[in-house]
Amino acid sequence: MAESSPTSSKPRRTRRKSIDEPPFLLSSSVSLSEELQCCVCLDVFSDPVSTPCGHNFCRICLKQCWDNSQIYSCPYCKETFSKRPELNINTALRELMLIFKEKFSQRRSEVLCDICDERKLKALKSCLTCQASYCETHLEPHQRVLNLKKHKLLDPVENINDYVCEKHERPLELFCRNDQTCVCVFCTDGDHKNHNTVPLEEESKEKKTQLMKTQTDIQQMIQKRIKKIQDIKHSAELRKRSREQEKAASVELFSDLIRSIERCQTELLEMMEEEQKAAEKQDEDLIKDLEQEITELKWRDSELEKITHSEDHLHLVQIYPSSLYRAPDMKNWSEISMKTHVSVETLRRALTQLQETLNEKLTQTVMMKMQQYAVDVTLDPDTANPYLILSEDRKQVRDGDIKQKLPDNPERFNPSVCVLGKEGFTSGRFYFEVQVKDKTNWDLGVASESINRKGSITPTPEDGFWTVWLRNGNEYEALDDPDVSLCLKVKPQKVGVFVDYEEGLVCFYDVESRSHIYSFTAQTFTEKLFPFFSPCPNDGGKNSAPLIISPVHYNK
């Protein structure tokens, strides 16, 4: 008995649901799919883990979020954890997820055999030539009959008509790159003749490669955005911490100022009291002297009264030359003034002391704030003048007196003995400290990326330099426009440099004495700024000490 060909009569294709599929399955499955979706990768959970706040994520997604940050917080609700939580697989959720994947996948892709009469069995393959799907039993002829073996089989599909050419009713096995559409073999002899056609598998492989690249790009975009979120959170945390520190510093500053004012007030009152006592003592002494003089003057007046009324003319004439008849030598009381208030000098000393205290406290507070923006600066060997020698850790630089054989690249200073920091900044605030101990000449500051590095250099703000220098051991200048001579009470051993890019501010401080050296204000920065250093020539050993980029010790 001859085998009946499955192609003898093509069954009518109808789209149908899976076996026993309830009418609410689709909506409930979509809802459940959303519940089982990671909010980071937007895909169904893979090895789900739970945070202490109760939210779930893929283990690898949460691990990547926390590996790229110093702050451990929930990507969903943003709750921050004091230490990194242990990530254990949520086994119950994983089991539920696996069941969902299996059931939902089956319901969505289950295709039934077109040949079975009564109880439809699950199709094993779909035939594009026959345009039908077959269970394992009805697929047997395609595995045995020679002509049927040539048919195009694929995994079961419901919409098999979409895989067949509408015009020729042949399998869509080729892809026309000219028209960007799927075609059958017969199409290449008609509308698509002489077009660039390739096997569908080849085009699919190429498309998969492109899709994988796109997927990789998307994943990178996701990770970049995750990283950006973490950066924003980190910046917010730093700002919050900085504000708290500034508040605490402000409270401490004003408390110190209040104590200083109270102390100055006490000292002033004590001085006023002492001056009052001294004035009272002076008054007592003056009164005593005046009373003595009055007593003496009254005695003289009495004696003179007696003589002037005497009738003994001979006696009067004989004693006249005596001192009794001359005015006594006494103080000129018109030249003696009384103190009625505290001396101006006393007030001046008190105010000066208070002003010095205020300046010291304010400077300390400003430096504390600036030191919070300390950055790790290293020297860039590609910019160093050939005469300069850098330490292995690129934290020290000195003039070596011998020119090294180095490529004269555009970034390198020549002939000026200068070097830039490796790290550049285009926004925000940064601070670094440099030891200048035992040097007679040096230059420090920041410079723009586009500065002139060849030939003669004019280090002014107009030319992209904001620097302070020392010359001849004790001559300090800020290279502003015009230059400003600086009178420093003590010779700095370590100089702090602070920059606020947005505010256009460059400040220099003596770290040890915590005193202000100079500030460039109201500047406009449009380029990347780099730390700038020049140890200056060796000068026969007199200036051989190196400039040393020092670690910043935050002083509370």
PDB file of N, CA, C and O in Angstrom, residues 414-472:
ATOM      1  N   ASN A 414      60.605  73.214  26.683  1.00  0.00           N
ATOM      2  CA  ASN A 414      61.989  73.339  26.237  1.00  0.00           C
ATOM      3  C   ASN A 414      62.171  74.745  25.665  1.00  0.00           C
ATOM      4  O   ASN A 414      61.472  75.108  24.724  1.00  0.00           O
ATOM      5  N   PRO A 415      63.060  75.559  26.243  1.00  0.00           N
ATOM      6  CA  PRO A 415      64.093  75.241  27.237  1.00  0.00           C
ATOM      7  C   PRO A 415      63.690  75.496  28.698  1.00  0.00           C
ATOM      8  O   PRO A 415      64.490  75.299  29.596  1.00  0.00           O
ATOM      9  N   SER A 416      62.471  75.983  28.965  1.00  0.00           N
ATOM     10  CA  SER A 416      62.079  76.291  30.343  1.00  0.00           C
ATOM     11  C   SER A 416      62.025  75.016  31.180  1.00  0.00           C
ATOM     12  O   SER A 416      61.438  74.015  30.758  1.00  0.00           O
ATOM     13  N   VAL A 417      62.627  75.063  32.380  1.00  0.00           N
ATOM     14  CA  VAL A 417      62.696  73.864  33.232  1.00  0.00           C
ATOM     15  C   VAL A 417      61.381  73.720  34.007  1.00  0.00           C
ATOM     16  O   VAL A 417      61.289  74.037  35.198  1.00  0.00           O
ATOM     17  N   CYS A 418      60.357  73.244  33.307  1.00  0.00           N
ATOM     18  CA  CYS A 418      59.018  73.112  33.880  1.00  0.00           C
ATOM     19  C   CYS A 418      58.469  71.719  33.613  1.00  0.00           C
ATOM     20  O   CYS A 418      58.977  70.983  32.761  1.00  0.00           O
ATOM     21  N   VAL A 419      57.412  71.374  34.328  1.00  0.00           N
ATOM     22  CA  VAL A 419      56.719  70.103  34.141  1.00  0.00           C
ATOM     23  C   VAL A 419      55.277  70.286  34.624  1.00  0.00           C
ATOM     24  O   VAL A 419      55.015  71.069  35.534  1.00  0.00           O
ATOM     25  N   LEU A 420      54.361  69.573  33.990  1.00  0.00           N
ATOM     26  CA  LEU A 420      52.953  69.619  34.388  1.00  0.00           C
ATOM     27  C   LEU A 420      52.567  68.353  35.146  1.00  0.00           C
ATOM     28  O   LEU A 420      53.236  67.329  35.067  1.00  0.00           O
ATOM     29  N   GLY A 421      51.460  68.440  35.847  1.00  0.00           N
ATOM     30  CA  GLY A 421      50.891  67.253  36.473  1.00  0.00           C
ATOM     31  C   GLY A 421      50.232  66.387  35.411  1.00  0.00           C
ATOM     32  O   GLY A 421      49.795  66.878  34.360  1.00  0.00           O
ATOM     33  N   LYS A 422      50.169  65.099  35.678  1.00  0.00           N
ATOM     34  CA  LYS A 422      49.556  64.167  34.736  1.00  0.00           C
ATOM     35  C   LYS A 422      48.048  64.370  34.678  1.00  0.00           C
ATOM     36  O   LYS A 422      47.419  64.208  33.635  1.00  0.00           O
ATOM     37  N   GLU A 423      47.451  64.726  35.803  1.00  0.00           N
ATOM     38  CA  GLU A 423      46.009  64.830  35.905  1.00  0.00           C
ATOM     39  C   GLU A 423      45.541  66.239  35.561  1.00  0.00           C
ATOM     40  O   GLU A 423      46.077  67.218  36.066  1.00  0.00           O
ATOM     41  N   GLY A 424      44.519  66.320  34.707  1.00  0.00           N
ATOM     42  CA  GLY A 424      43.932  67.601  34.341  1.00  0.00           C
ATOM     43  C   GLY A 424      42.495  67.694  34.848  1.00  0.00           C
ATOM     44  O   GLY A 424      41.852  66.676  35.127  1.00  0.00           O
ATOM     45  N   PHE A 425      41.975  68.927  34.940  1.00  0.00           N
ATOM     46  CA  PHE A 425      40.652  69.133  35.517  1.00  0.00           C
ATOM     47  C   PHE A 425      39.880  70.147  34.681  1.00  0.00           C
ATOM     48  O   PHE A 425      40.422  71.179  34.292  1.00  0.00           O
ATOM     49  N   THR A 426      38.612  69.829  34.401  1.00  0.00           N
ATOM     50  CA  THR A 426      37.772  70.719  33.597  1.00  0.00           C
ATOM     51  C   THR A 426      36.562  71.225  34.373  1.00  0.00           C
ATOM     52  O   THR A 426      35.728  71.930  33.801  1.00  0.00           O
ATOM     53  N   SER A 427      36.465  70.879  35.638  1.00  0.00           N
ATOM     54  CA  SER A 427      35.339  71.344  36.443  1.00  0.00           C
ATOM     55  C   SER A 427      35.629  71.087  37.917  1.00  0.00           C
ATOM     56  O   SER A 427      36.600  70.400  38.261  1.00  0.00           O
ATOM     57  N   GLY A 428      34.770  71.640  38.774  1.00  0.00           N
ATOM     58  CA  GLY A 428      34.855  71.345  40.200  1.00  0.00           C
ATOM     59  C   GLY A 428      36.011  72.034  40.908  1.00  0.00           C
ATOM     60  O   GLY A 428      36.563  73.035  40.441  1.00  0.00           O
ATOM     61  N   ARG A 429      36.382  71.447  42.046  1.00  0.00           N
ATOM     62  CA  ARG A 429      37.441  72.007  42.887  1.00  0.00           C
ATOM     63  C   ARG A 429      38.518  70.959  43.114  1.00  0.00           C
ATOM     64  O   ARG A 429      38.217  69.770  43.181  1.00  0.00           O
ATOM     65  N   PHE A 430      39.763  71.398  43.234  1.00  0.00           N
ATOM     66  CA  PHE A 430      40.841  70.476  43.571  1.00  0.00           C
ATOM     67  C   PHE A 430      41.931  71.217  44.347  1.00  0.00           C
ATOM     68  O   PHE A 430      42.065  72.439  44.259  1.00  0.00           O
ATOM     69  N   TYR A 431      42.694  70.427  45.113  1.00  0.00           N
ATOM     70  CA  TYR A 431      43.694  71.002  46.027  1.00  0.00           C
ATOM     71  C   TYR A 431      44.879  70.048  46.110  1.00  0.00           C
ATOM     72  O   TYR A 431      44.710  68.828  46.122  1.00  0.00           O
ATOM     73  N   PHE A 432      46.087  70.602  46.132  1.00  0.00           N
ATOM     74  CA  PHE A 432      47.281  69.778  46.319  1.00  0.00           C
ATOM     75  C   PHE A 432      48.331  70.600  47.068  1.00  0.00           C
ATOM     76  O   PHE A 432      48.262  71.832  47.109  1.00  0.00           O
ATOM     77  N   GLU A 433      49.297  69.897  47.678  1.00  0.00           N
ATOM     78  CA  GLU A 433      50.338  70.548  48.476  1.00  0.00           C
ATOM     79  C   GLU A 433      51.709  70.151  47.967  1.00  0.00           C
ATOM     80  O   GLU A 433      51.928  68.999  47.551  1.00  0.00           O
ATOM     81  N   VAL A 434      52.635  71.117  47.998  1.00  0.00           N
ATOM     82  CA  VAL A 434      53.987  70.900  47.477  1.00  0.00           C
ATOM     83  C   VAL A 434      55.011  71.393  48.498  1.00  0.00           C
ATOM     84  O   VAL A 434      54.937  72.551  48.952  1.00  0.00           O
ATOM     85  N   GLN A 435      55.960  70.534  48.832  1.00  0.00           N
ATOM     86  CA  GLN A 435      57.042  70.928  49.744  1.00  0.00           C
ATOM     87  C   GLN A 435      58.086  71.727  48.973  1.00  0.00           C
ATOM     88  O   GLN A 435      58.592  71.284  47.945  1.00  0.00           O
ATOM     89  N   VAL A 436      58.413  72.932  49.490  1.00  0.00           N
ATOM     90  CA  VAL A 436      59.393  73.808  48.828  1.00  0.00           C
ATOM     91  C   VAL A 436      60.575  74.070  49.768  1.00  0.00           C
ATOM     92  O   VAL A 436      61.341  75.022  49.558  1.00  0.00           O
ATOM     93  N   LYS A 437      60.724  73.228  50.770  1.00  0.00           N
ATOM     94  CA  LYS A 437      61.762  73.394  51.789  1.00  0.00           C
ATOM     95  C   LYS A 437      63.157  73.392  51.172  1.00  0.00           C
ATOM     96  O   LYS A 437      63.444  72.643  50.233  1.00  0.00           O
ATOM     97  N   ASP A 438      64.051  74.251  51.710  1.00  0.00           N
ATOM     98  CA  ASP A 438      65.466  74.333  51.331  1.00  0.00           C
ATOM     99  C   ASP A 438      65.690  74.811  49.902  1.00  0.00           C
ATOM    100  O   ASP A 438      66.778  74.629  49.349  1.00  0.00           O
ATOM    101  N   LYS A 439      64.689  75.436  49.277  1.00  0.00           N
ATOM    102  CA  LYS A 439      64.877  75.936  47.917  1.00  0.00           C
ATOM    103  C   LYS A 439      65.025  77.461  47.931  1.00  0.00           C
ATOM    104  O   LYS A 439      64.448  78.151  48.775  1.00  0.00           O
ATOM    105  N   THR A 440      65.784  77.970  46.967  1.00  0.00           N
ATOM    106  CA  THR A 440      65.959  79.413  46.831  1.00  0.00           C
ATOM    107  C   THR A 440      65.130  79.974  45.686  1.00  0.00           C
ATOM    108  O   THR A 440      64.885  81.181  45.622  1.00  0.00           O
ATOM    109  N   ASN A 441      64.709  79.076  44.764  1.00  0.00           N
ATOM    110  CA  ASN A 441      63.897  79.493  43.621  1.00  0.00           C
ATOM    111  C   ASN A 441      62.897  78.381  43.293  1.00  0.00           C
ATOM    112  O   ASN A 441      63.246  77.202  43.311  1.00  0.00           O
ATOM    113  N   TRP A 442      61.665  78.753  42.986  1.00  0.00           N
ATOM    114  CA  TRP A 442      60.655  77.798  42.535  1.00  0.00           C
ATOM    115  C   TRP A 442      59.464  78.526  41.925  1.00  0.00           C
ATOM    116  O   TRP A 442      59.244  79.703  42.186  1.00  0.00           O
ATOM    117  N   ASP A 443      58.682  77.787  41.124  1.00  0.00           N
ATOM    118  CA  ASP A 443      57.426  78.282  40.559  1.00  0.00           C
ATOM    119  C   ASP A 443      56.346  77.232  40.833  1.00  0.00           C
ATOM    120  O   ASP A 443      56.589  76.044  40.655  1.00  0.00           O
ATOM    121  N   LEU A 444      55.161  77.675  41.217  1.00  0.00           N
ATOM    122  CA  LEU A 444      54.046  76.758  41.483  1.00  0.00           C
ATOM    123  C   LEU A 444      52.742  77.380  41.007  1.00  0.00           C
ATOM    124  O   LEU A 444      52.585  78.600  41.013  1.00  0.00           O
ATOM    125  N   GLY A 445      51.790  76.511  40.638  1.00  0.00           N
ATOM    126  CA  GLY A 445      50.456  76.995  40.282  1.00  0.00           C
ATOM    127  C   GLY A 445      49.748  76.028  39.370  1.00  0.00           C
ATOM    128  O   GLY A 445      49.922  74.810  39.472  1.00  0.00           O
ATOM    129  N   VAL A 446      48.938  76.569  38.466  1.00  0.00           N
ATOM    130  CA  VAL A 446      48.227  75.769  37.470  1.00  0.00           C
ATOM    131  C   VAL A 446      48.375  76.448  36.119  1.00  0.00           C
ATOM    132  O   VAL A 446      48.649  77.651  36.034  1.00  0.00           O
ATOM    133  N   ALA A 447      48.160  75.645  35.059  1.00  0.00           N
ATOM    134  CA  ALA A 447      48.303  76.181  33.702  1.00  0.00           C
ATOM    135  C   ALA A 447      47.278  75.523  32.788  1.00  0.00           C
ATOM    136  O   ALA A 447      46.858  74.386  33.011  1.00  0.00           O
ATOM    137  N   SER A 448      46.883  76.259  31.747  1.00  0.00           N
ATOM    138  CA  SER A 448      45.938  75.731  30.761  1.00  0.00           C
ATOM    139  C   SER A 448      46.634  74.736  29.845  1.00  0.00           C
ATOM    140  O   SER A 448      47.858  74.772  29.650  1.00  0.00           O
ATOM    141  N   GLU A 449      45.844  73.858  29.245  1.00  0.00           N
ATOM    142  CA  GLU A 449      46.383  72.805  28.389  1.00  0.00           C
ATOM    143  C   GLU A 449      47.079  73.370  27.157  1.00  0.00           C
ATOM    144  O   GLU A 449      48.067  72.818  26.676  1.00  0.00           O
ATOM    145  N   SER A 450      46.599  74.519  26.632  1.00  0.00           N
ATOM    146  CA  SER A 450      47.126  75.046  25.372  1.00  0.00           C
ATOM    147  C   SER A 450      48.284  76.025  25.549  1.00  0.00           C
ATOM    148  O   SER A 450      48.646  76.729  24.609  1.00  0.00           O
ATOM    149  N   ILE A 451      48.900  76.091  26.733  1.00  0.00           N
ATOM    150  CA  ILE A 451      49.987  77.044  26.958  1.00  0.00           C
ATOM    151  C   ILE A 451      51.163  76.789  26.020  1.00  0.00           C
ATOM    152  O   ILE A 451      51.377  75.667  25.548  1.00  0.00           O
ATOM    153  N   ASN A 452      51.938  77.839  25.792  1.00  0.00           N
ATOM    154  CA  ASN A 452      53.165  77.707  25.003  1.00  0.00           C
ATOM    155  C   ASN A 452      54.210  76.949  25.821  1.00  0.00           C
ATOM    156  O   ASN A 452      54.464  77.277  26.977  1.00  0.00           O
ATOM    157  N   ARG A 453      54.810  75.942  25.227  1.00  0.00           N
ATOM    158  CA  ARG A 453      55.791  75.125  25.953  1.00  0.00           C
ATOM    159  C   ARG A 453      57.184  75.201  25.326  1.00  0.00           C
ATOM    160  O   ARG A 453      58.111  74.552  25.799  1.00  0.00           O
ATOM    161  N   LYS A 454      57.310  75.958  24.274  1.00  0.00           N
ATOM    162  CA  LYS A 454      58.595  76.076  23.580  1.00  0.00           C
ATOM    163  C   LYS A 454      59.074  77.523  23.646  1.00  0.00           C
ATOM    164  O   LYS A 454      58.271  78.456  23.622  1.00  0.00           O
ATOM    165  N   GLY A 455      60.374  77.682  23.724  1.00  0.00           N
ATOM    166  CA  GLY A 455      60.939  79.021  23.735  1.00  0.00           C
ATOM    167  C   GLY A 455      60.640  79.761  25.019  1.00  0.00           C
ATOM    168  O   GLY A 455      60.410  79.176  26.071  1.00  0.00           O
ATOM    169  N   SER A 456      60.632  81.084  24.908  1.00  0.00           N
ATOM    170  CA  SER A 456      60.417  81.930  26.080  1.00  0.00           C
ATOM    171  C   SER A 456      58.959  81.837  26.528  1.00  0.00           C
ATOM    172  O   SER A 456      58.043  81.853  25.712  1.00  0.00           O
ATOM    173  N   ILE A 457      58.757  81.756  27.853  1.00  0.00           N
ATOM    174  CA  ILE A 457      57.412  81.632  28.418  1.00  0.00           C
ATOM    175  C   ILE A 457      57.105  82.856  29.274  1.00  0.00           C
ATOM    176  O   ILE A 457      57.928  83.283  30.085  1.00  0.00           O
ATOM    177  N   THR A 458      55.918  83.414  29.097  1.00  0.00           N
ATOM    178  CA  THR A 458      55.448  84.514  29.932  1.00  0.00           C
ATOM    179  C   THR A 458      54.361  83.968  30.848  1.00  0.00           C
ATOM    180  O   THR A 458      53.217  83.782  30.428  1.00  0.00           O
ATOM    181  N   PRO A 459      54.694  83.676  32.099  1.00  0.00           N
ATOM    182  CA  PRO A 459      53.707  83.040  32.989  1.00  0.00           C
ATOM    183  C   PRO A 459      52.717  84.028  33.590  1.00  0.00           C
ATOM    184  O   PRO A 459      52.841  84.452  34.741  1.00  0.00           O
ATOM    185  N   THR A 460      51.724  84.440  32.806  1.00  0.00           N
ATOM    186  CA  THR A 460      50.693  85.346  33.288  1.00  0.00           C
ATOM    187  C   THR A 460      49.330  84.721  33.007  1.00  0.00           C
ATOM    188  O   THR A 460      49.198  83.848  32.147  1.00  0.00           O
ATOM    189  N   PRO A 461      48.280  85.179  33.702  1.00  0.00           N
ATOM    190  CA  PRO A 461      46.944  84.653  33.433  1.00  0.00           C
ATOM    191  C   PRO A 461      46.525  84.814  31.978  1.00  0.00           C
ATOM    192  O   PRO A 461      45.840  83.953  31.420  1.00  0.00           O
ATOM    193  N   GLU A 462      46.940  85.897  31.344  1.00  0.00           N
ATOM    194  CA  GLU A 462      46.594  86.122  29.939  1.00  0.00           C
ATOM    195  C   GLU A 462      47.140  85.022  29.049  1.00  0.00           C
ATOM    196  O   GLU A 462      46.540  84.672  28.024  1.00  0.00           O
ATOM    197  N   ASP A 463      48.291  84.454  29.449  1.00  0.00           N
ATOM    198  CA  ASP A 463      48.909  83.391  28.666  1.00  0.00           C
ATOM    199  C   ASP A 463      48.610  82.002  29.225  1.00  0.00           C
ATOM    200  O   ASP A 463      49.238  81.016  28.824  1.00  0.00           O
ATOM    201  N   GLY A 464      47.679  81.914  30.166  1.00  0.00           N
ATOM    202  CA  GLY A 464      47.244  80.612  30.650  1.00  0.00           C
ATOM    203  C   GLY A 464      47.983  80.094  31.868  1.00  0.00           C
ATOM    204  O   GLY A 464      47.961  78.885  32.126  1.00  0.00           O
ATOM    205  N   PHE A 465      48.651  80.981  32.616  1.00  0.00           N
ATOM    206  CA  PHE A 465      49.383  80.580  33.824  1.00  0.00           C
ATOM    207  C   PHE A 465      48.829  81.342  35.032  1.00  0.00           C
ATOM    208  O   PHE A 465      48.611  82.554  34.961  1.00  0.00           O
ATOM    209  N   TRP A 466      48.658  80.623  36.141  1.00  0.00           N
ATOM    210  CA  TRP A 466      48.280  81.255  37.406  1.00  0.00           C
ATOM    211  C   TRP A 466      49.274  80.730  38.450  1.00  0.00           C
ATOM    212  O   TRP A 466      49.089  79.641  39.013  1.00  0.00           O
ATOM    213  N   THR A 467      50.346  81.507  38.681  1.00  0.00           N
ATOM    214  CA  THR A 467      51.471  80.994  39.459  1.00  0.00           C
ATOM    215  C   THR A 467      51.998  82.015  40.463  1.00  0.00           C
ATOM    216  O   THR A 467      51.784  83.217  40.338  1.00  0.00           O
ATOM    217  N   VAL A 468      52.711  81.464  41.450  1.00  0.00           N
ATOM    218  CA  VAL A 468      53.479  82.246  42.426  1.00  0.00           C
ATOM    219  C   VAL A 468      54.899  81.727  42.373  1.00  0.00           C
ATOM    220  O   VAL A 468      55.110  80.525  42.173  1.00  0.00           O
ATOM    221  N   TRP A 469      55.896  82.624  42.540  1.00  0.00           N
ATOM    222  CA  TRP A 469      57.270  82.120  42.522  1.00  0.00           C
ATOM    223  C   TRP A 469      58.104  82.725  43.642  1.00  0.00           C
ATOM    224  O   TRP A 469      57.737  83.732  44.250  1.00  0.00           O
ATOM    225  N   LEU A 470      59.257  82.088  43.879  1.00  0.00           N
ATOM    226  CA  LEU A 470      60.284  82.572  44.810  1.00  0.00           C
ATOM    227  C   LEU A 470      61.561  82.790  44.016  1.00  0.00           C
ATOM    228  O   LEU A 470      61.943  81.941  43.202  1.00  0.00           O
ATOM    229  N   ARG A 471      62.237  83.909  44.284  1.00  0.00           N
ATOM    230  CA  ARG A 471      63.516  84.185  43.649  1.00  0.00           C
ATOM    231  C   ARG A 471      64.493  84.702  44.717  1.00  0.00           C
ATOM    232  O   ARG A 471      64.092  85.426  45.643  1.00  0.00           O
ATOM    233  N   ASN A 472      65.761  84.294  44.577  1.00  0.00           N
ATOM    234  CA  ASN A 472      66.853  84.773  45.442  1.00  0.00           C
ATOM    235  C   ASN A 472      66.606  84.491  46.921  1.00  0.00           C
ATOM    236  O   ASN A 472      67.066  85.246  47.789  1.00  0.00           O
TER     237      ASN A 472
END
